[in-house]
Amino acid sequence: MSAPAARGPIVTIDGPAAVGKTTVGRMLAESLGYLCLDSGLFYRAVALATVRADGDPDRADDALAAARSLRLRFAADPSGKFAARTFDGDCEISEALVSPEVDRTVSLVSRIPEVRAAMLEPQREALREGGIVALGRDIGTVVCPEADLKVYLDASPDVRAKRRWKERRDAGGEMDIADIRENLLARDRIDSQRSIAPLRAASDAVIISTDACAPTEVVEAIRASMTERGLIHAA
Ligand code: CDP
């Protein structure tokens, strides 16, 4: 029997809403020449499909039907490195995935065990070859506990609300920062209290508090942990 093909390294970054996973994950992936996959997009797509079908995001049958209807496809950005554009079949849904309505409903569909079960295999498939930075809530604990490095990012609610407000404003949206803060805290509550795959750091995760850190400093800290583990060589 031949040995299984060697895969590239897998780095997971989990943490609460708007902590900076996407910014840090993309910068890190770019510096390593890896792909960056944001698992939140899977759950956001389920929330969007549920709402568009007039379903109830709190009902397992509605959310599961929506999950099964999805023909998700990710396309890279022009640099070819990030799964930056999301399609359902031929229809691009990238912008709709970050609408306030999806922000409000995504944690409801994400706590439904049947939805999580349906999303597990597509995520594992996307990680199969390695050479990837994967972002989410349960990548290091459930989706890929065998990852080579698990990182957990944290920051205070005020800092996270400000980051999300700025991100949405830069993308052309105007939202009240108090509403954003409330949404983040509501999602954190549901994400960390759900019975299946709750948001938490893996026991062997490297925990980084990012309140006072620029993204480049967080990337440097993660690269240092990778060097320590022999995953990359020091520059
Ligand atoms: O960008 P942000 O951190 O605000 O959220 P996201 O990563 O797009 O995730 C949106 C929501 O999807 C989270 O609040 C969770 O409810 C859910 N999610 C999850 O349950 N498991 C994951 N691995 C990723 C996201």
mmCIF file with all atom_site columns, N, CA, C and O in Angstrom, residues 168-196:
data_model
loop_
_atom_site.group_PDB
_atom_site.id
_atom_site.type_symbol
_atom_site.label_atom_id
_atom_site.label_alt_id
_atom_site.label_comp_id
_atom_site.label_asym_id
_atom_site.label_entity_id
_atom_site.label_seq_id
_atom_site.pdbx_PDB_ins_code
_atom_site.Cartn_x
_atom_site.Cartn_y
_atom_site.Cartn_z
_atom_site.occupancy
_atom_site.B_iso_or_equiv
_atom_site.pdbx_formal_charge
_atom_site.auth_seq_id
_atom_site.auth_comp_id
_atom_site.auth_asym_id
_atom_site.auth_atom_id
_atom_site.pdbx_PDB_model_num
ATOM 1   N N  . ARG A 1 168 ? -17.060 48.112 7.152  1.00 0.00 ? 168 ARG A N  1
ATOM 2   C CA . ARG A 1 168 ? -18.296 48.305 6.387  1.00 0.00 ? 168 ARG A CA 1
ATOM 3   C C  . ARG A 1 168 ? -18.336 49.706 5.774  1.00 0.00 ? 168 ARG A C  1
ATOM 4   O O  . ARG A 1 168 ? -18.815 49.901 4.662  1.00 0.00 ? 168 ARG A O  1
ATOM 5   N N  . ARG A 1 169 ? -17.819 50.689 6.495  1.00 0.00 ? 169 ARG A N  1
ATOM 6   C CA . ARG A 1 169 ? -17.792 52.057 5.957  1.00 0.00 ? 169 ARG A CA 1
ATOM 7   C C  . ARG A 1 169 ? -16.877 52.123 4.740  1.00 0.00 ? 169 ARG A C  1
ATOM 8   O O  . ARG A 1 169 ? -17.229 52.697 3.705  1.00 0.00 ? 169 ARG A O  1
ATOM 9   N N  . ASP A 1 170 ? -15.720 51.475 4.833  1.00 0.00 ? 170 ASP A N  1
ATOM 10  C CA . ASP A 1 170 ? -14.790 51.474 3.690  1.00 0.00 ? 170 ASP A CA 1
ATOM 11  C C  . ASP A 1 170 ? -15.410 50.783 2.474  1.00 0.00 ? 170 ASP A C  1
ATOM 12  O O  . ASP A 1 170 ? -15.046 51.057 1.339  1.00 0.00 ? 170 ASP A O  1
ATOM 13  N N  . ALA A 1 171 ? -16.346 49.857 2.741  1.00 0.00 ? 171 ALA A N  1
ATOM 14  C CA . ALA A 1 171 ? -16.998 49.153 1.630  1.00 0.00 ? 171 ALA A CA 1
ATOM 15  C C  . ALA A 1 171 ? -18.219 49.923 1.130  1.00 0.00 ? 171 ALA A C  1
ATOM 16  O O  . ALA A 1 171 ? -18.985 49.444 0.306  1.00 0.00 ? 171 ALA A O  1
ATOM 17  N N  . GLY A 1 172 ? -18.453 51.123 1.693  1.00 0.00 ? 172 GLY A N  1
ATOM 18  C CA . GLY A 1 172 ? -19.540 51.974 1.208  1.00 0.00 ? 172 GLY A CA 1
ATOM 19  C C  . GLY A 1 172 ? -20.810 51.902 2.030  1.00 0.00 ? 172 GLY A C  1
ATOM 20  O O  . GLY A 1 172 ? -21.810 52.536 1.705  1.00 0.00 ? 172 GLY A O  1
ATOM 21  N N  . GLY A 1 173 ? -20.823 51.130 3.128  1.00 0.00 ? 173 GLY A N  1
ATOM 22  C CA . GLY A 1 173 ? -22.031 51.009 3.954  1.00 0.00 ? 173 GLY A CA 1
ATOM 23  C C  . GLY A 1 173 ? -21.992 51.983 5.122  1.00 0.00 ? 173 GLY A C  1
ATOM 24  O O  . GLY A 1 173 ? -20.925 52.310 5.611  1.00 0.00 ? 173 GLY A O  1
ATOM 25  N N  . GLU A 1 174 ? -23.164 52.479 5.531  1.00 0.00 ? 174 GLU A N  1
ATOM 26  C CA . GLU A 1 174 ? -23.234 53.358 6.707  1.00 0.00 ? 174 GLU A CA 1
ATOM 27  C C  . GLU A 1 174 ? -24.018 52.621 7.784  1.00 0.00 ? 174 GLU A C  1
ATOM 28  O O  . GLU A 1 174 ? -25.197 52.330 7.619  1.00 0.00 ? 174 GLU A O  1
ATOM 29  N N  . MET A 1 175 ? -23.376 52.309 8.896  1.00 0.00 ? 175 MET A N  1
ATOM 30  C CA . MET A 1 175 ? -24.097 51.633 9.973  1.00 0.00 ? 175 MET A CA 1
ATOM 31  C C  . MET A 1 175 ? -23.749 52.289 11.296 1.00 0.00 ? 175 MET A C  1
ATOM 32  O O  . MET A 1 175 ? -22.666 52.833 11.467 1.00 0.00 ? 175 MET A O  1
ATOM 33  N N  . ASP A 1 176 ? -24.700 52.190 12.215 1.00 0.00 ? 176 ASP A N  1
ATOM 34  C CA . ASP A 1 176 ? -24.489 52.759 13.537 1.00 0.00 ? 176 ASP A CA 1
ATOM 35  C C  . ASP A 1 176 ? -23.574 51.829 14.339 1.00 0.00 ? 176 ASP A C  1
ATOM 36  O O  . ASP A 1 176 ? -23.804 50.613 14.398 1.00 0.00 ? 176 ASP A O  1
ATOM 37  N N  . ILE A 1 177 ? -22.538 52.415 14.976 1.00 0.00 ? 177 ILE A N  1
ATOM 38  C CA . ILE A 1 177 ? -21.560 51.573 15.675 1.00 0.00 ? 177 ILE A CA 1
ATOM 39  C C  . ILE A 1 177 ? -22.201 50.836 16.860 1.00 0.00 ? 177 ILE A C  1
ATOM 40  O O  . ILE A 1 177 ? -21.832 49.698 17.171 1.00 0.00 ? 177 ILE A O  1
ATOM 41  N N  . ALA A 1 178 ? -23.220 51.470 17.481 1.00 0.00 ? 178 ALA A N  1
ATOM 42  C CA . ALA A 1 178 ? -23.897 50.812 18.610 1.00 0.00 ? 178 ALA A CA 1
ATOM 43  C C  . ALA A 1 178 ? -24.661 49.573 18.120 1.00 0.00 ? 178 ALA A C  1
ATOM 44  O O  . ALA A 1 178 ? -24.688 48.531 18.797 1.00 0.00 ? 178 ALA A O  1
ATOM 45  N N  . ASP A 1 179 ? -25.277 49.671 16.929 1.00 0.00 ? 179 ASP A N  1
ATOM 46  C CA . ASP A 1 179 ? -25.990 48.514 16.365 1.00 0.00 ? 179 ASP A CA 1
ATOM 47  C C  . ASP A 1 179 ? -25.011 47.384 16.063 1.00 0.00 ? 179 ASP A C  1
ATOM 48  O O  . ASP A 1 179 ? -25.299 46.206 16.291 1.00 0.00 ? 179 ASP A O  1
ATOM 49  N N  . ILE A 1 180 ? -23.852 47.777 15.517 1.00 0.00 ? 180 ILE A N  1
ATOM 50  C CA . ILE A 1 180 ? -22.842 46.766 15.182 1.00 0.00 ? 180 ILE A CA 1
ATOM 51  C C  . ILE A 1 180 ? -22.379 46.043 16.444 1.00 0.00 ? 180 ILE A C  1
ATOM 52  O O  . ILE A 1 180 ? -22.316 44.813 16.494 1.00 0.00 ? 180 ILE A O  1
ATOM 53  N N  . ARG A 1 181 ? -22.108 46.819 17.499 1.00 0.00 ? 181 ARG A N  1
ATOM 54  C CA . ARG A 1 181 ? -21.635 46.234 18.755 1.00 0.00 ? 181 ARG A CA 1
ATOM 55  C C  . ARG A 1 181 ? -22.674 45.246 19.302 1.00 0.00 ? 181 ARG A C  1
ATOM 56  O O  . ARG A 1 181 ? -22.339 44.146 19.734 1.00 0.00 ? 181 ARG A O  1
ATOM 57  N N  . GLU A 1 182 ? -23.929 45.672 19.228 1.00 0.00 ? 182 GLU A N  1
ATOM 58  C CA . GLU A 1 182 ? -25.004 44.816 19.743 1.00 0.00 ? 182 GLU A CA 1
ATOM 59  C C  . GLU A 1 182 ? -25.078 43.507 18.950 1.00 0.00 ? 182 GLU A C  1
ATOM 60  O O  . GLU A 1 182 ? -25.228 42.426 19.513 1.00 0.00 ? 182 GLU A O  1
ATOM 61  N N  . ASN A 1 183 ? -24.947 43.624 17.614 1.00 0.00 ? 183 ASN A N  1
ATOM 62  C CA . ASN A 1 183 ? -24.994 42.419 16.770 1.00 0.00 ? 183 ASN A CA 1
ATOM 63  C C  . ASN A 1 183 ? -23.827 41.482 17.079 1.00 0.00 ? 183 ASN A C  1
ATOM 64  O O  . ASN A 1 183 ? -23.999 40.264 17.174 1.00 0.00 ? 183 ASN A O  1
ATOM 65  N N  . LEU A 1 184 ? -22.630 42.049 17.265 1.00 0.00 ? 184 LEU A N  1
ATOM 66  C CA . LEU A 1 184 ? -21.453 41.213 17.554 1.00 0.00 ? 184 LEU A CA 1
ATOM 67  C C  . LEU A 1 184 ? -21.659 40.455 18.865 1.00 0.00 ? 184 LEU A C  1
ATOM 68  O O  . LEU A 1 184 ? -21.378 39.258 18.946 1.00 0.00 ? 184 LEU A O  1
ATOM 69  N N  . LEU A 1 185 ? -22.146 41.174 19.871 1.00 0.00 ? 185 LEU A N  1
ATOM 70  C CA . LEU A 1 185 ? -22.307 40.534 21.181 1.00 0.00 ? 185 LEU A CA 1
ATOM 71  C C  . LEU A 1 185 ? -23.401 39.465 21.136 1.00 0.00 ? 185 LEU A C  1
ATOM 72  O O  . LEU A 1 185 ? -23.258 38.400 21.739 1.00 0.00 ? 185 LEU A O  1
ATOM 73  N N  . ALA A 1 186 ? -24.473 39.751 20.380 1.00 0.00 ? 186 ALA A N  1
ATOM 74  C CA . ALA A 1 186 ? -25.544 38.757 20.264 1.00 0.00 ? 186 ALA A CA 1
ATOM 75  C C  . ALA A 1 186 ? -25.011 37.502 19.582 1.00 0.00 ? 186 ALA A C  1
ATOM 76  O O  . ALA A 1 186 ? -25.273 36.372 20.017 1.00 0.00 ? 186 ALA A O  1
ATOM 77  N N  . ARG A 1 187 ? -24.222 37.695 18.520 1.00 0.00 ? 187 ARG A N  1
ATOM 78  C CA . ARG A 1 187 ? -23.664 36.526 17.818 1.00 0.00 ? 187 ARG A CA 1
ATOM 79  C C  . ARG A 1 187 ? -22.679 35.765 18.687 1.00 0.00 ? 187 ARG A C  1
ATOM 80  O O  . ARG A 1 187 ? -22.683 34.538 18.717 1.00 0.00 ? 187 ARG A O  1
ATOM 81  N N  . ASP A 1 188 ? -21.822 36.513 19.401 1.00 0.00 ? 188 ASP A N  1
ATOM 82  C CA . ASP A 1 188 ? -20.861 35.847 20.296 1.00 0.00 ? 188 ASP A CA 1
ATOM 83  C C  . ASP A 1 188 ? -21.596 34.962 21.301 1.00 0.00 ? 188 ASP A C  1
ATOM 84  O O  . ASP A 1 188 ? -21.167 33.857 21.595 1.00 0.00 ? 188 ASP A O  1
ATOM 85  N N  . ARG A 1 189 ? -22.703 35.529 21.833 1.00 0.00 ? 189 ARG A N  1
ATOM 86  C CA . ARG A 1 189 ? -23.458 34.778 22.839 1.00 0.00 ? 189 ARG A CA 1
ATOM 87  C C  . ARG A 1 189 ? -23.965 33.471 22.250 1.00 0.00 ? 189 ARG A C  1
ATOM 88  O O  . ARG A 1 189 ? -23.754 32.398 22.805 1.00 0.00 ? 189 ARG A O  1
ATOM 89  N N  . ILE A 1 190 ? -24.605 33.558 21.096 1.00 0.00 ? 190 ILE A N  1
ATOM 90  C CA . ILE A 1 190 ? -25.158 32.336 20.479 1.00 0.00 ? 190 ILE A CA 1
ATOM 91  C C  . ILE A 1 190 ? -24.023 31.394 20.088 1.00 0.00 ? 190 ILE A C  1
ATOM 92  O O  . ILE A 1 190 ? -24.082 30.187 20.335 1.00 0.00 ? 190 ILE A O  1
ATOM 93  N N  . ASP A 1 191 ? -22.955 31.943 19.493 1.00 0.00 ? 191 ASP A N  1
ATOM 94  C CA . ASP A 1 191 ? -21.848 31.099 19.012 1.00 0.00 ? 191 ASP A CA 1
ATOM 95  C C  . ASP A 1 191 ? -21.148 30.368 20.158 1.00 0.00 ? 191 ASP A C  1
ATOM 96  O O  . ASP A 1 191 ? -20.702 29.237 19.994 1.00 0.00 ? 191 ASP A O  1
ATOM 97  N N  . SER A 1 192 ? -21.022 31.044 21.333 1.00 0.00 ? 192 SER A N  1
ATOM 98  C CA . SER A 1 192 ? -20.280 30.359 22.398 1.00 0.00 ? 192 SER A CA 1
ATOM 99  C C  . SER A 1 192 ? -21.168 29.496 23.283 1.00 0.00 ? 192 SER A C  1
ATOM 100 O O  . SER A 1 192 ? -20.651 28.640 23.992 1.00 0.00 ? 192 SER A O  1
ATOM 101 N N  . GLN A 1 193 ? -22.494 29.718 23.202 1.00 0.00 ? 193 GLN A N  1
ATOM 102 C CA . GLN A 1 193 ? -23.356 28.919 24.081 1.00 0.00 ? 193 GLN A CA 1
ATOM 103 C C  . GLN A 1 193 ? -24.012 27.745 23.381 1.00 0.00 ? 193 GLN A C  1
ATOM 104 O O  . GLN A 1 193 ? -24.657 26.927 24.021 1.00 0.00 ? 193 GLN A O  1
ATOM 105 N N  . ARG A 1 194 ? -23.860 27.644 22.058 1.00 0.00 ? 194 ARG A N  1
ATOM 106 C CA . ARG A 1 194 ? -24.559 26.550 21.367 1.00 0.00 ? 194 ARG A CA 1
ATOM 107 C C  . ARG A 1 194 ? -23.991 25.203 21.816 1.00 0.00 ? 194 ARG A C  1
ATOM 108 O O  . ARG A 1 194 ? -22.829 25.104 22.227 1.00 0.00 ? 194 ARG A O  1
ATOM 109 N N  . SER A 1 195 ? -24.838 24.160 21.688 1.00 0.00 ? 195 SER A N  1
ATOM 110 C CA . SER A 1 195 ? -24.417 22.857 22.221 1.00 0.00 ? 195 SER A CA 1
ATOM 111 C C  . SER A 1 195 ? -23.403 22.189 21.311 1.00 0.00 ? 195 SER A C  1
ATOM 112 O O  . SER A 1 195 ? -22.586 21.398 21.750 1.00 0.00 ? 195 SER A O  1
ATOM 113 N N  . ILE A 1 196 ? -23.427 22.515 20.023 1.00 0.00 ? 196 ILE A N  1
ATOM 114 C CA . ILE A 1 196 ? -22.522 21.835 19.105 1.00 0.00 ? 196 ILE A CA 1
ATOM 115 C C  . ILE A 1 196 ? -21.468 22.810 18.587 1.00 0.00 ? 196 ILE A C  1
ATOM 116 O O  . ILE A 1 196 ? -21.793 23.935 18.215 1.00 0.00 ? 196 ILE A O  1
#
